[in-house]
Structure formats: C-alpha cells, structure tokens
Tab-separated table of C-alpha atoms and ligand atoms in Angstrom:
chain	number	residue	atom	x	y	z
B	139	UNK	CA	175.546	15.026	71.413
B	140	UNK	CA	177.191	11.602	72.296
B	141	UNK	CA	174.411	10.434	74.717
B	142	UNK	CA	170.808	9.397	73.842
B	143	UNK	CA	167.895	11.284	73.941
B	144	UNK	CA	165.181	9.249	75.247
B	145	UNK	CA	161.503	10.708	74.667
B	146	UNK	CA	159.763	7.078	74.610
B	147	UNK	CA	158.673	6.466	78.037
B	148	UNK	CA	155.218	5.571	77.548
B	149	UNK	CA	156.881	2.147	76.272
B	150	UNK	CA	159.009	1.654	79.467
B	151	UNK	CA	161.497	4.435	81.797
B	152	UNK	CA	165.086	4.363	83.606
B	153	UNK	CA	164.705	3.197	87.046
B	154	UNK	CA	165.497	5.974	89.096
B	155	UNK	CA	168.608	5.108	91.163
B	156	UNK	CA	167.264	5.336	94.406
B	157	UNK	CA	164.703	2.629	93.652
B	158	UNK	CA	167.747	0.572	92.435
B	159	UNK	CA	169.335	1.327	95.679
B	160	UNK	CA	166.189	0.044	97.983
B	161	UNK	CA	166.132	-3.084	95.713
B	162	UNK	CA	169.353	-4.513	95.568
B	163	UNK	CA	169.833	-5.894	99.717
B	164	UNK	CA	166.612	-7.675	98.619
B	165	UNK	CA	168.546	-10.226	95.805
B	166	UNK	CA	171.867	-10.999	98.582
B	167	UNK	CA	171.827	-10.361	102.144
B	168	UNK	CA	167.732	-10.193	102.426
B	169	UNK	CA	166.457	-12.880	100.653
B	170	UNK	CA	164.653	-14.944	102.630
B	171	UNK	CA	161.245	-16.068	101.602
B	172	UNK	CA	158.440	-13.718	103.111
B	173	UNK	CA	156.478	-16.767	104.008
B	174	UNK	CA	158.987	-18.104	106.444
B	175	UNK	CA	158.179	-18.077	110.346
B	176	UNK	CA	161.955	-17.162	110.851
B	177	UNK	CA	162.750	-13.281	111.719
B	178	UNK	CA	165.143	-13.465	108.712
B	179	UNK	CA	162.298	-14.468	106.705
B	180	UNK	CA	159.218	-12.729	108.369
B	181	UNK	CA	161.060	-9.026	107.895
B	182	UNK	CA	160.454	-9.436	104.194
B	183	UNK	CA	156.776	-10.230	104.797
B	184	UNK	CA	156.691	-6.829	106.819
B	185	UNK	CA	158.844	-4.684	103.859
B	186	UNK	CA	156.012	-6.171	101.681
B	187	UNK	CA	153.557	-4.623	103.262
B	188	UNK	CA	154.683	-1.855	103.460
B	189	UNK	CA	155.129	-1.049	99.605
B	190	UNK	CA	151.626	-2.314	99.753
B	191	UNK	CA	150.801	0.384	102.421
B	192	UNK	CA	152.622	3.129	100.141
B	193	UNK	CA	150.604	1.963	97.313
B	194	UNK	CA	146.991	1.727	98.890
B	195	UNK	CA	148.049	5.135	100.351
B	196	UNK	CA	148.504	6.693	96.904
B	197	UNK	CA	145.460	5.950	95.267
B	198	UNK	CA	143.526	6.673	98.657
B	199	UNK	CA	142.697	2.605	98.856
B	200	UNK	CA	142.926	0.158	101.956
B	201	UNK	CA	146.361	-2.312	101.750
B	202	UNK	CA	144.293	-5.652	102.012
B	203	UNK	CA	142.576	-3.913	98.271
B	204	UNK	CA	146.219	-3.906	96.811
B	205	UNK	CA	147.763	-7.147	94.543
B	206	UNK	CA	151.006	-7.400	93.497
B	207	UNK	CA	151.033	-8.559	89.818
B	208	UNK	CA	153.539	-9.390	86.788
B	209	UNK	CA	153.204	-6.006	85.732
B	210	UNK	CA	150.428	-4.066	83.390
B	211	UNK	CA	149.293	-6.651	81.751
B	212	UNK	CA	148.833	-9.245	83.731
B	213	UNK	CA	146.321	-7.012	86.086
B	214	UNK	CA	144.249	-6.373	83.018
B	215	UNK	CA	144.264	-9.905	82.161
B	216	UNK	CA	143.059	-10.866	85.791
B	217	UNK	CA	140.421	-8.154	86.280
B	218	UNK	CA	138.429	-8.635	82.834
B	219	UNK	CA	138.919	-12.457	83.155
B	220	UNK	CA	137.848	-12.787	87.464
B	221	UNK	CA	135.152	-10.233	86.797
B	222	UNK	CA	134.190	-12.192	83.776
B	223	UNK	CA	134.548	-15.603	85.888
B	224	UNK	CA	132.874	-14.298	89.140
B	225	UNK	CA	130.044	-12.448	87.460
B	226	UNK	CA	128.840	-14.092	85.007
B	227	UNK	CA	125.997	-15.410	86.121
B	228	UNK	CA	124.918	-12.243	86.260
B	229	UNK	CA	125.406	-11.206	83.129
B	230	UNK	CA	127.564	-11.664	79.859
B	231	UNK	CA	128.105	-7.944	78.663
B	232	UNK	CA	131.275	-5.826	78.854
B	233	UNK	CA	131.508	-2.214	78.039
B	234	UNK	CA	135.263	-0.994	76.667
B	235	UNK	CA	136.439	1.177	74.141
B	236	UNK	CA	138.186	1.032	70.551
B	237	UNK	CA	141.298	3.117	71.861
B	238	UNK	CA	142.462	0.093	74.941
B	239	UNK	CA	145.794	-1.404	75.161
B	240	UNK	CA	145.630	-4.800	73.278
B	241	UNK	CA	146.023	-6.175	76.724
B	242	UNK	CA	142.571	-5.305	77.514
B	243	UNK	CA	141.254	-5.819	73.952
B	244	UNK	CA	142.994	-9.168	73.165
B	245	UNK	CA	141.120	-10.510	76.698
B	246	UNK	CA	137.879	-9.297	75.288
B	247	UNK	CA	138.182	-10.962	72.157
B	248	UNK	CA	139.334	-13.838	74.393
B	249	UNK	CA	136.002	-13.513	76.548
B	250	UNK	CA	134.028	-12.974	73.474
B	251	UNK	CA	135.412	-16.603	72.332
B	252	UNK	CA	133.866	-17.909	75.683
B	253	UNK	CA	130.384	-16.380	75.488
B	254	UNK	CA	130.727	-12.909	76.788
B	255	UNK	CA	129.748	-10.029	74.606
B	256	UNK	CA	131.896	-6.803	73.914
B	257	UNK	CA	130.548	-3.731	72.950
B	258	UNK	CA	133.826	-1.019	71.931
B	259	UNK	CA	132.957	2.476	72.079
B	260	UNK	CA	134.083	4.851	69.968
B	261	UNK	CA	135.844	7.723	70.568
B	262	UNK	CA	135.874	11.531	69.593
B	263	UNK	CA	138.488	12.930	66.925
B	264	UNK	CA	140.469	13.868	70.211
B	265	UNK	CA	139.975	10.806	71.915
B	266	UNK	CA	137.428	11.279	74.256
B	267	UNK	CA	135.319	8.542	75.273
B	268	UNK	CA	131.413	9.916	74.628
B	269	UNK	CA	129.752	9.614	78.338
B	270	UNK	CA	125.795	9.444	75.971
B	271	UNK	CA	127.453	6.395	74.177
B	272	UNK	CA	128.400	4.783	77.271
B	273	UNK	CA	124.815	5.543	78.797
B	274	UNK	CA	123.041	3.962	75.594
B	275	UNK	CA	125.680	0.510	75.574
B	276	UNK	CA	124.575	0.111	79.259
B	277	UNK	CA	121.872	-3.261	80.178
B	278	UNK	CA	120.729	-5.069	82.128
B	279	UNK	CA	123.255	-8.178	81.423
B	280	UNK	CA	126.521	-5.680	81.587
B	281	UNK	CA	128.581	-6.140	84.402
B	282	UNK	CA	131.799	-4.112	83.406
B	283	UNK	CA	133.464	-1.339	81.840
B	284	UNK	CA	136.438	-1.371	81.934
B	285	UNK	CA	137.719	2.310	80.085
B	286	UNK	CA	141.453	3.442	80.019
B	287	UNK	CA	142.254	6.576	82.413
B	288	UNK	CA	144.757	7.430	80.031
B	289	UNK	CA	145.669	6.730	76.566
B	290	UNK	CA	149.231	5.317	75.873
B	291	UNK	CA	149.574	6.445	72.014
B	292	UNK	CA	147.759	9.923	71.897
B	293	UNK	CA	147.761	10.801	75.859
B	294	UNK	CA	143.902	11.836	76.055
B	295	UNK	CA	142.658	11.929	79.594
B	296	UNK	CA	139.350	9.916	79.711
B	297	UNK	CA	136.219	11.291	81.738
B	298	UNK	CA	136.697	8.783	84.663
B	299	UNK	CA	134.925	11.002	87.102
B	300	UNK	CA	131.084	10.834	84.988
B	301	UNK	CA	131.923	6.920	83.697
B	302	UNK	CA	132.593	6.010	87.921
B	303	UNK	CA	129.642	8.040	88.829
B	304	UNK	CA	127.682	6.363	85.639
B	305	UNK	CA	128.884	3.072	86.540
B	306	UNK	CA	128.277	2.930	90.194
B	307	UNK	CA	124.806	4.703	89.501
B	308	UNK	CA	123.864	0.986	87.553
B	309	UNK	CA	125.375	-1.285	90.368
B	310	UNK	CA	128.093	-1.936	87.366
B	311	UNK	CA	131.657	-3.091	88.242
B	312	UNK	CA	134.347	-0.067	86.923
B	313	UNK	CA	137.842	-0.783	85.632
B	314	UNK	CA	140.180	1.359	84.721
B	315	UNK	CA	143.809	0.582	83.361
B	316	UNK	CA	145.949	3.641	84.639
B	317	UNK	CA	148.901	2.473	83.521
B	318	UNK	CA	149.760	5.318	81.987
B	319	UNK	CA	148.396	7.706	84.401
B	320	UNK	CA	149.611	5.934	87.477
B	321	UNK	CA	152.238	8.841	89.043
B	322	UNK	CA	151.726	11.016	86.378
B	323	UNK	CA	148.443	12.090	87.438
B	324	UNK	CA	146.582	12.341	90.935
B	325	UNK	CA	144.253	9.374	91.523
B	326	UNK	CA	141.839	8.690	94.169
B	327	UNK	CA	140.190	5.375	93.568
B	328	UNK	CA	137.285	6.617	96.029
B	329	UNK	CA	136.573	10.340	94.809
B	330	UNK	CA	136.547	8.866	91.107
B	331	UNK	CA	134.217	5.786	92.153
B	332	UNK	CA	136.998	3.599	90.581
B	333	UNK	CA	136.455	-0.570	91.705
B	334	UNK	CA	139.509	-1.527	90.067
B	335	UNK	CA	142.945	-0.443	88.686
B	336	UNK	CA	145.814	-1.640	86.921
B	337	UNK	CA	149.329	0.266	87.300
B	338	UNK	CA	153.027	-1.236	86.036
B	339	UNK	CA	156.177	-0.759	87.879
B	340	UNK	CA	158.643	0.103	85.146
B	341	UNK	CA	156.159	2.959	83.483
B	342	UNK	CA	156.574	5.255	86.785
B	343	UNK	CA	160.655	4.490	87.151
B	344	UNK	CA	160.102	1.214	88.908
B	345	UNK	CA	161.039	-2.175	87.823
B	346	UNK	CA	159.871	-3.826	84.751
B	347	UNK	CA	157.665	-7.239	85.771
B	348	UNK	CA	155.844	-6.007	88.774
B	349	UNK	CA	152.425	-3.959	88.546
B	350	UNK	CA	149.286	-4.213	91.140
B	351	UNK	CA	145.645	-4.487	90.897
B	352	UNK	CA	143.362	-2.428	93.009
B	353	UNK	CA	140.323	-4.047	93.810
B	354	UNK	CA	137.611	-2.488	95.715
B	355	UNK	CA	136.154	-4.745	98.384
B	356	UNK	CA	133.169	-6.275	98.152
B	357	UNK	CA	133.929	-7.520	94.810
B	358	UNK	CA	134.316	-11.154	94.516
B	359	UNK	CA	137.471	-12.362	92.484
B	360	UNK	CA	138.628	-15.931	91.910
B	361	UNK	CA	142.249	-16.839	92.572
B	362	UNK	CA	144.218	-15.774	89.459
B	363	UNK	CA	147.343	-18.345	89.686
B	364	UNK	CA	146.427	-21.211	92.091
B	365	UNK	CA	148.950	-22.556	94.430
B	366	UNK	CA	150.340	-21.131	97.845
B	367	UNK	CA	148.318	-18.529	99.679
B	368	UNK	CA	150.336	-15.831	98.840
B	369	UNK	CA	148.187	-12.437	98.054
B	370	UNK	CA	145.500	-13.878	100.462
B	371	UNK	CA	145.579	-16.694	98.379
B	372	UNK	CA	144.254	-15.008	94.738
B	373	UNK	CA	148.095	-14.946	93.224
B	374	UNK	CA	150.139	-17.668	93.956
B	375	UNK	CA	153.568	-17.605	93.972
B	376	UNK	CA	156.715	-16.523	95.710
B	377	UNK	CA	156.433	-12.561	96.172
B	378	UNK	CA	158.984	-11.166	93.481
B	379	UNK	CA	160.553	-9.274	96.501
B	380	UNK	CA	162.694	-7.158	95.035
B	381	UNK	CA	160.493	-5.896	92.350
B	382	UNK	CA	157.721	-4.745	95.053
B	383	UNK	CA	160.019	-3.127	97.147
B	384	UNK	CA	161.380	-0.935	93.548
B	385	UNK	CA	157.597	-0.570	92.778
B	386	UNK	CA	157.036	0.693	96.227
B	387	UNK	CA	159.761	3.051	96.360
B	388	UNK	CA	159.104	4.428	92.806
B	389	UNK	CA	155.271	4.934	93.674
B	390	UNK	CA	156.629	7.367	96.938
B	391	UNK	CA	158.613	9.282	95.180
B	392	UNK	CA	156.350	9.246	92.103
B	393	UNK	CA	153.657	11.015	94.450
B	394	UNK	CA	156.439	13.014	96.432
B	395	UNK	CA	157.276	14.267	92.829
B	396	UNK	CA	153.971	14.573	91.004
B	397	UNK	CA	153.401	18.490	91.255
B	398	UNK	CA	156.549	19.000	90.456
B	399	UNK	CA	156.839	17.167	87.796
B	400	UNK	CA	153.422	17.799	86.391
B	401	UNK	CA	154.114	21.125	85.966
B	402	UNK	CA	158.044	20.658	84.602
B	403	UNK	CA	156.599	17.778	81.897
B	404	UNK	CA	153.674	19.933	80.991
B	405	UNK	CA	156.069	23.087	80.228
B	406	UNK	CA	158.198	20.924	78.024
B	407	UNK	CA	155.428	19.150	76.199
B	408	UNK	CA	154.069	22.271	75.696
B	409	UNK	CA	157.580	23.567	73.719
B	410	UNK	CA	158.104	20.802	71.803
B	411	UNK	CA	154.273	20.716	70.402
B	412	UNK	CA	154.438	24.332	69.626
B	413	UNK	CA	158.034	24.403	67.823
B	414	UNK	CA	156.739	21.056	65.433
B	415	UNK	CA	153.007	22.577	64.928
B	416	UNK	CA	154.520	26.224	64.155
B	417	UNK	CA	157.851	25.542	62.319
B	418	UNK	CA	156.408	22.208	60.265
B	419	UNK	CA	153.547	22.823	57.788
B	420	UNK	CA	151.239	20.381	57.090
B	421	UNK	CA	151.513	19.298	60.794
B	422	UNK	CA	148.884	18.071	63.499
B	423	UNK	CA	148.882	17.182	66.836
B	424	UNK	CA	146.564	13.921	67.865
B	425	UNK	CA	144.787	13.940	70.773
B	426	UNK	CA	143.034	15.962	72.964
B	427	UNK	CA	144.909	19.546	73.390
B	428	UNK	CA	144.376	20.452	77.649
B	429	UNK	CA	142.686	16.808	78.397
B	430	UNK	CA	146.339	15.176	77.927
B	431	UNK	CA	149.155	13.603	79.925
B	432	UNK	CA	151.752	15.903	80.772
B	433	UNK	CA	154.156	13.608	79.166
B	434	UNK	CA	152.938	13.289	75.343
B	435	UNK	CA	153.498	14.577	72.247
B	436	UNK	CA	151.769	12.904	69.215
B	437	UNK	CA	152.202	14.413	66.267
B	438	UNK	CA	151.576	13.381	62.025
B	439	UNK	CA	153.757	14.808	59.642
B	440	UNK	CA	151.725	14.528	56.183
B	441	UNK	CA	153.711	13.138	53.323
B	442	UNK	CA	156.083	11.221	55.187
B	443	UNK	CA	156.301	7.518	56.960
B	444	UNK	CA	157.081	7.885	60.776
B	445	UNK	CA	159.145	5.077	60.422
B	446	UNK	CA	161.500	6.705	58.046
B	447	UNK	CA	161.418	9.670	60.773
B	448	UNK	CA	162.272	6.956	63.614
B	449	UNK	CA	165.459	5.834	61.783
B	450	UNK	CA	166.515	9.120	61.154
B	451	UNK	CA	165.967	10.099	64.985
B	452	UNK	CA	167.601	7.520	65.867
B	453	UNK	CA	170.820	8.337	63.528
B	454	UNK	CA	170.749	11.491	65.944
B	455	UNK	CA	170.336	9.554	69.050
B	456	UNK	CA	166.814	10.282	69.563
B	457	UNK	CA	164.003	7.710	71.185
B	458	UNK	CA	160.856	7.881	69.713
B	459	UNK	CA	157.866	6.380	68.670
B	460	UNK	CA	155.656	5.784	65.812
B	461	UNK	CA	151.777	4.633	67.199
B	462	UNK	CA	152.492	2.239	69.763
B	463	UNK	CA	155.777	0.400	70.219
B	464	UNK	CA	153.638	-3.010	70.229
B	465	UNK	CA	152.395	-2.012	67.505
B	466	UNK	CA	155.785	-0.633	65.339
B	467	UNK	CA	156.576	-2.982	62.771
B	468	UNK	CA	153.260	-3.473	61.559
B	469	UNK	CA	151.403	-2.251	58.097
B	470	UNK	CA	148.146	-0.966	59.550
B	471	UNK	CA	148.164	1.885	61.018
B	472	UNK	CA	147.488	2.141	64.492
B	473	UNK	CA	144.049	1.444	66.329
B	474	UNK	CA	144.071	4.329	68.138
B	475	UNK	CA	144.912	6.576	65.046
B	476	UNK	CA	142.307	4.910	63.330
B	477	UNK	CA	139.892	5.399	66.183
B	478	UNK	CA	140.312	9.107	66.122
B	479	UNK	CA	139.395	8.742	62.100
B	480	UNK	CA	143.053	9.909	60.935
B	481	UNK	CA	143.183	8.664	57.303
B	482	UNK	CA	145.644	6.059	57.003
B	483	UNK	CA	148.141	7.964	54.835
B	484	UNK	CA	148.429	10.746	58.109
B	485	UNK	CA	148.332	8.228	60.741
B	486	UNK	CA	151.267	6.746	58.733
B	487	UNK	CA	153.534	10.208	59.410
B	488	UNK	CA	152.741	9.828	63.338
B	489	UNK	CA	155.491	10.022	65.689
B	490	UNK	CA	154.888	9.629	69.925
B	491	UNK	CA	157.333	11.588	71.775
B	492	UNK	CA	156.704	11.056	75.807
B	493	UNK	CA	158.806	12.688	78.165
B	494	UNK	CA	160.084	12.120	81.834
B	495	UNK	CA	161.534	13.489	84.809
B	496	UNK	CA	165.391	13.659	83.712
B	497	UNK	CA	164.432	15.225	79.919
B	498	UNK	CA	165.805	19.035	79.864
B	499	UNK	CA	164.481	21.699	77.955
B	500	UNK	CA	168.180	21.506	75.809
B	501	UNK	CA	167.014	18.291	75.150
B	502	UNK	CA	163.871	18.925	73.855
B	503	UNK	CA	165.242	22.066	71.841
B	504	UNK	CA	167.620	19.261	70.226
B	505	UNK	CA	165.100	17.362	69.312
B	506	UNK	CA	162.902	19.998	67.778
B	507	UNK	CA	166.033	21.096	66.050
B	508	UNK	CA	166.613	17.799	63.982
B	509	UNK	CA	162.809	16.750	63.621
B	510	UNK	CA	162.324	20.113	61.730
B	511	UNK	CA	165.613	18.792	59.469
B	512	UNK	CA	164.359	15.293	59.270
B	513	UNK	CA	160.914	16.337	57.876
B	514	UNK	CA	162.356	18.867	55.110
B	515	UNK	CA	164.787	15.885	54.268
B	516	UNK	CA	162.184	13.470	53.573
B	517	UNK	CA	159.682	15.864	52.434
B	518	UNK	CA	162.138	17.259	49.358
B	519	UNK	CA	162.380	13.259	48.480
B	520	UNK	CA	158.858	12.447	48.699
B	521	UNK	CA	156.976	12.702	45.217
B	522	UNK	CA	153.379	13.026	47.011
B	523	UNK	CA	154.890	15.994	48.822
B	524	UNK	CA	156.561	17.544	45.834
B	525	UNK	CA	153.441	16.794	43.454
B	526	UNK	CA	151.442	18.761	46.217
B	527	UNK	CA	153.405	21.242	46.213
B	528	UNK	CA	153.304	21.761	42.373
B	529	UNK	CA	149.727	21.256	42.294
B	530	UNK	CA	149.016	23.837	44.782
B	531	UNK	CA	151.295	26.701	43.124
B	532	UNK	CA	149.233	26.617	39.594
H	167	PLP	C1	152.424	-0.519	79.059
H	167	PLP	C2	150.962	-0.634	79.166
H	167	PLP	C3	150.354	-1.836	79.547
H	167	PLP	C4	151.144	-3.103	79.771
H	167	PLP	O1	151.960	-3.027	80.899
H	167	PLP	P1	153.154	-4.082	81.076
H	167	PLP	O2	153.645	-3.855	82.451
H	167	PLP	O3	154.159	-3.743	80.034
H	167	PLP	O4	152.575	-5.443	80.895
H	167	PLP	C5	148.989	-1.865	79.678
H	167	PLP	N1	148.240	-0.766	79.451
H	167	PLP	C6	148.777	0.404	79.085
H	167	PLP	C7	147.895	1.590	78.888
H	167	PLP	C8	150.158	0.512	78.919
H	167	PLP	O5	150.683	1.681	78.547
C-alpha cells in the first residue's frame, strides 16, 4: 500500500471536501468584514449566523447560547476561567477529574495558583467517573464541575446524564468538554442538563482553529478577549469567517451522518479490537468495553514500548498513537493510563488507534495484519519478553 493509513483522529481529521468547498468564496470574492453596514459586508454577518443556527440546532441549544472560539482549547480555557471570574464570590471550589485534557487541567492548576481549590476525581479501571465520589466532593463553596463527555486517550463515555441531573440538583454550574464526542455522539445540552460545552472544528472534519462554547443562559460570563463587540461583545475580534462557515458545514453533515457512521465506526472498532485481543497474547484493551466512542481502540501490548510500535507503523504507513499525541514524546506514562491504575511498564506498550468516516474495513484488516507482525518482531527482541517466556515453561 502506497497511501497512508490514518487511524489517529482523535488528534485532528481530513476536512471533508465539501466543507473545503463552502469555505473557500469566504477568503476571495466574500470577504468583507461581517461588521460592515454594507450588503457586501452584512451577508457575512447573516452566513454567520447561520453556522451558529446549525450549531445551536445540533446540540438542541438557542443561537444567542453559541460562541465561536479558537478551537478546543480555548473554550475550556474561557469556561473554567469566566465561571471562575464570575462566580467566585460565591465560592472557590471546582469539581474535575484526573482523566481531563491538560487544557482543562493546566487551567485548574492555573486557578488553583489564584485561590480556587480543585478537587480531581478518580476514575474506575475502565474510566468511569464514580457518580458517589462526585456526590461526597460536592459543598457548599463549589460552583463547577466541569467532567469530560468523552475521553480522548481511552474513549470511555462519562455518565453525563446522573453528573447534569447531580449538578443541577445543587444549583452547581456543569461543564462538559465534548470535544471528542461532538458529532460522534448525539448530544442534547437540555435532556443531559448540560450549562456549558466545548466542541473543536477540526476533530469532526472541520477546520483546525475554530471551536464554540455553549453556554446556557442565565449564566453570567465576563468578556473573554476585550475589544470590539463581536460575540455580543464576550470575544473580541474579527469573526474568523471562513473557519465558522467549515465548522458549520462539518457540524450538518456531522449530524446528517451520525447514525450512519455510528454504526459503520462501531463495526470496525469492533474488528480491529477483536483481531489484536484474540491473535496477540498478553494483550488488553483500556477503557470501558460498550461505554466507548465508536471511534477508539486503545490497546497495551506487554513487553514492548508503543513507541517502538509507532515507528514501525509508521514504516508501513500507518497513523497511530501512543497515550495522547500531547503527550508522545514524554517519559511518564500517560495520565489517563495512570488514572485507570495500568502499571507503568503496560501503559508503556499502549497504542490509540481512532478511526473515521473514510477508514475501510481493508484498511483496518491491514493494519491488524502488520500490528500482529510488529508485536512478534519486537517481542522475539525483547529480553523481558523472552525471560517470561522461559520462566513460565519450567
Ligand atoms: C483535542 C482536544 C482538545 C483541544 O482542542 P483544540 O481545538 O486542539 O484546542 C480539548 N479537549 C479534548 C478532549 C480534545 O480531544
């Protein structure tokens, strides 16, 4: 096979070609700037709004509770941080878990440097956030918790439903970063009692640097960037134009797709964990088994670094990922993997395989195929493995 295999789209995906399409008038012939009084102008202000629209729509929300962002991180920056700002004379307490993207656990720590405290839950050995844990961190001083819908590394589906029905039960304010589950999962911000929600363009086949926050009205936030009065005034800024309208048509046909897709990803995820659980020994698969995204595969192979299994996967054209791609690189093993209480030596042999819509079941065959290969390679060179193996046969 000549072309690449890509099975890493938790860390970013193509952008489907008719979102490319709706984009590019937006950078030449339709450029005005959608605060201009001018018909040339004021047309971009209404193709604006109308992403917005699309987006409120999907997550069941009203358009004037819909912010266009920088992407995924920047709406979990600005919810922790205006909730933090707005709130705090309420109280100083957040509720979170061990298992967040570091762009919700670096702004706790930064919080925690300005006075707020931070309690982390912990998680199950699948994942699972534990809703008596949550119940016994609540007080009277906590005025968020903020708790992933889905996890990026492992794919475990959190209990949104009982920690929005929890949360709202103690008049607290409830985030959620669905970045990952944004369009691969149906959301309803309303029937899960969700107040906020972040969501990035380029993880559902939109553009990379443009997200949104969701915020529920009623709550109070501060202006994130000061300046014009662009996003009623909270994000200053000239609207990245383009990047809305991509994010706008990726979220339609992310929802025009979902079933579909839900059931294709599911099918294939499905194949590739059985082949590597039942043709690898010494094999496991992290995360929660039905609770998951339909896109991910997260598997250790004991004995053996992941990043030696990368480099070899790559060799055969093959996208993958060991942990977290922020995180790659690194000595420590993952925060996630260590959440779950993996011993470091397993976490070490993790690999993250995520798939999306244009993956084929050829494809994932392949890949099964040379990961099989790969892991005999490097097993038959690894003394651990082979002194294992000679301690178990006497
Ligand atoms: C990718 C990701 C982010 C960050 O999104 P960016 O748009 O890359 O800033 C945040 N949270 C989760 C769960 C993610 O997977």
């Amino acid at each position: 096979m000549d072309k690449i295999i890509y099975l890493d789209h938790a860390a970013t995906t193509p952008v489907r070609p008719e979102v490319l399409d709706a984009m590019l008038p937006y950078f030449t012939e339709k450029y005005g700037n959608p605060s201009g009084i001018y018909t040339f102008a004021s047309k971009n202000r209404n193709d604006v709004n109308a992403a917005r629209d699309i987006i409120a729509s999907s997550i069941g929300a009203k358009p004037e509770e819909i912010y266009f962002t920088g992407g995924g991180s920047e709406s979990d920056n600005w919810a922790l941080k205006s909730v933090a700002e707005a709130y705090g004379n309420k109280g100083k307490h957040i509720i979170t878990t061990k298992i967040e993207h570091h762009a919700i656990l670096h702004t706790c720590e930064y919080l925690q440097k300005r006075g707020y405290e931070v309690t982390y839950l912990d998680v199950d050995e699948r994942g699972v956030v534990d809703i008596s844990s949550l119940k016994a961190a609540i007080r009277p001083d906590t005025i968020l918790i903020s708790v992933m819908f889905a996890n990026n590394e492992i794919g475990t589906i959190e209990p949104v439903r009982e920690i929005g029905r929890l949360a709202k039960s103690h008049g607290i304010i409830f985030h959620t970063d669905a970045v990952q589950a944004y369009g691969q999962l149906p959301i309803d911000v309303d029937d899960l009692n969700i107040d906020m929600l972040s969501s990035s363009g380029h993880k559902f086949n939109g553009p990379k640097g443009v997200g949104f926050l969701y915020v529920r009205s009623g709550i109070r936030i501060g202006s994130f960037i000061h300046g014009g009065q662009q996003e009623r005034g909270r994000r200053a800024g000239t609207e990245n134009v383009p990047g809305i309208i991509g994010i706008g048509k990726a979220a339609e046909i992310a929802i025009s797709s979902l079933d579909e897709r839900m059931v294709k990803e599911t099918h294939l995820r499905d194949h590739l964990i059985k082949r590597l659980i039942s043709e690898i020994p010494y094999t496991r698969l992290n995360g929660h088994e039905s609770r998951r995204l339909p896109n991910n595969v997260n598997v250790s192979f004991q004995f053996i670094e992941g990043e030696t299994i990368l480099i070899m996967l790559d060799m055969a054209g093959i996208c993958a990922s060991a942990g977290s791609a922020c995180t790659s690189g690194s000595v420590d093993p993952s925060h996630v993997l260590t959440a779950i209480g993996l011993p470091s030596e397993i976490a070490h042999g993790s690999v993250r395989f995520t798939l999306g819509y244009e993956n084929t079941m050829e494809e994932i065959d392949y890949v099964a195929d040379r990961v099989v290969e790969i892991v005999e390679k490097l097993r038959n060179m690894s003394p651990m493995y082979q002194d294992f193996i000679r301690r178990n046969r006497c």
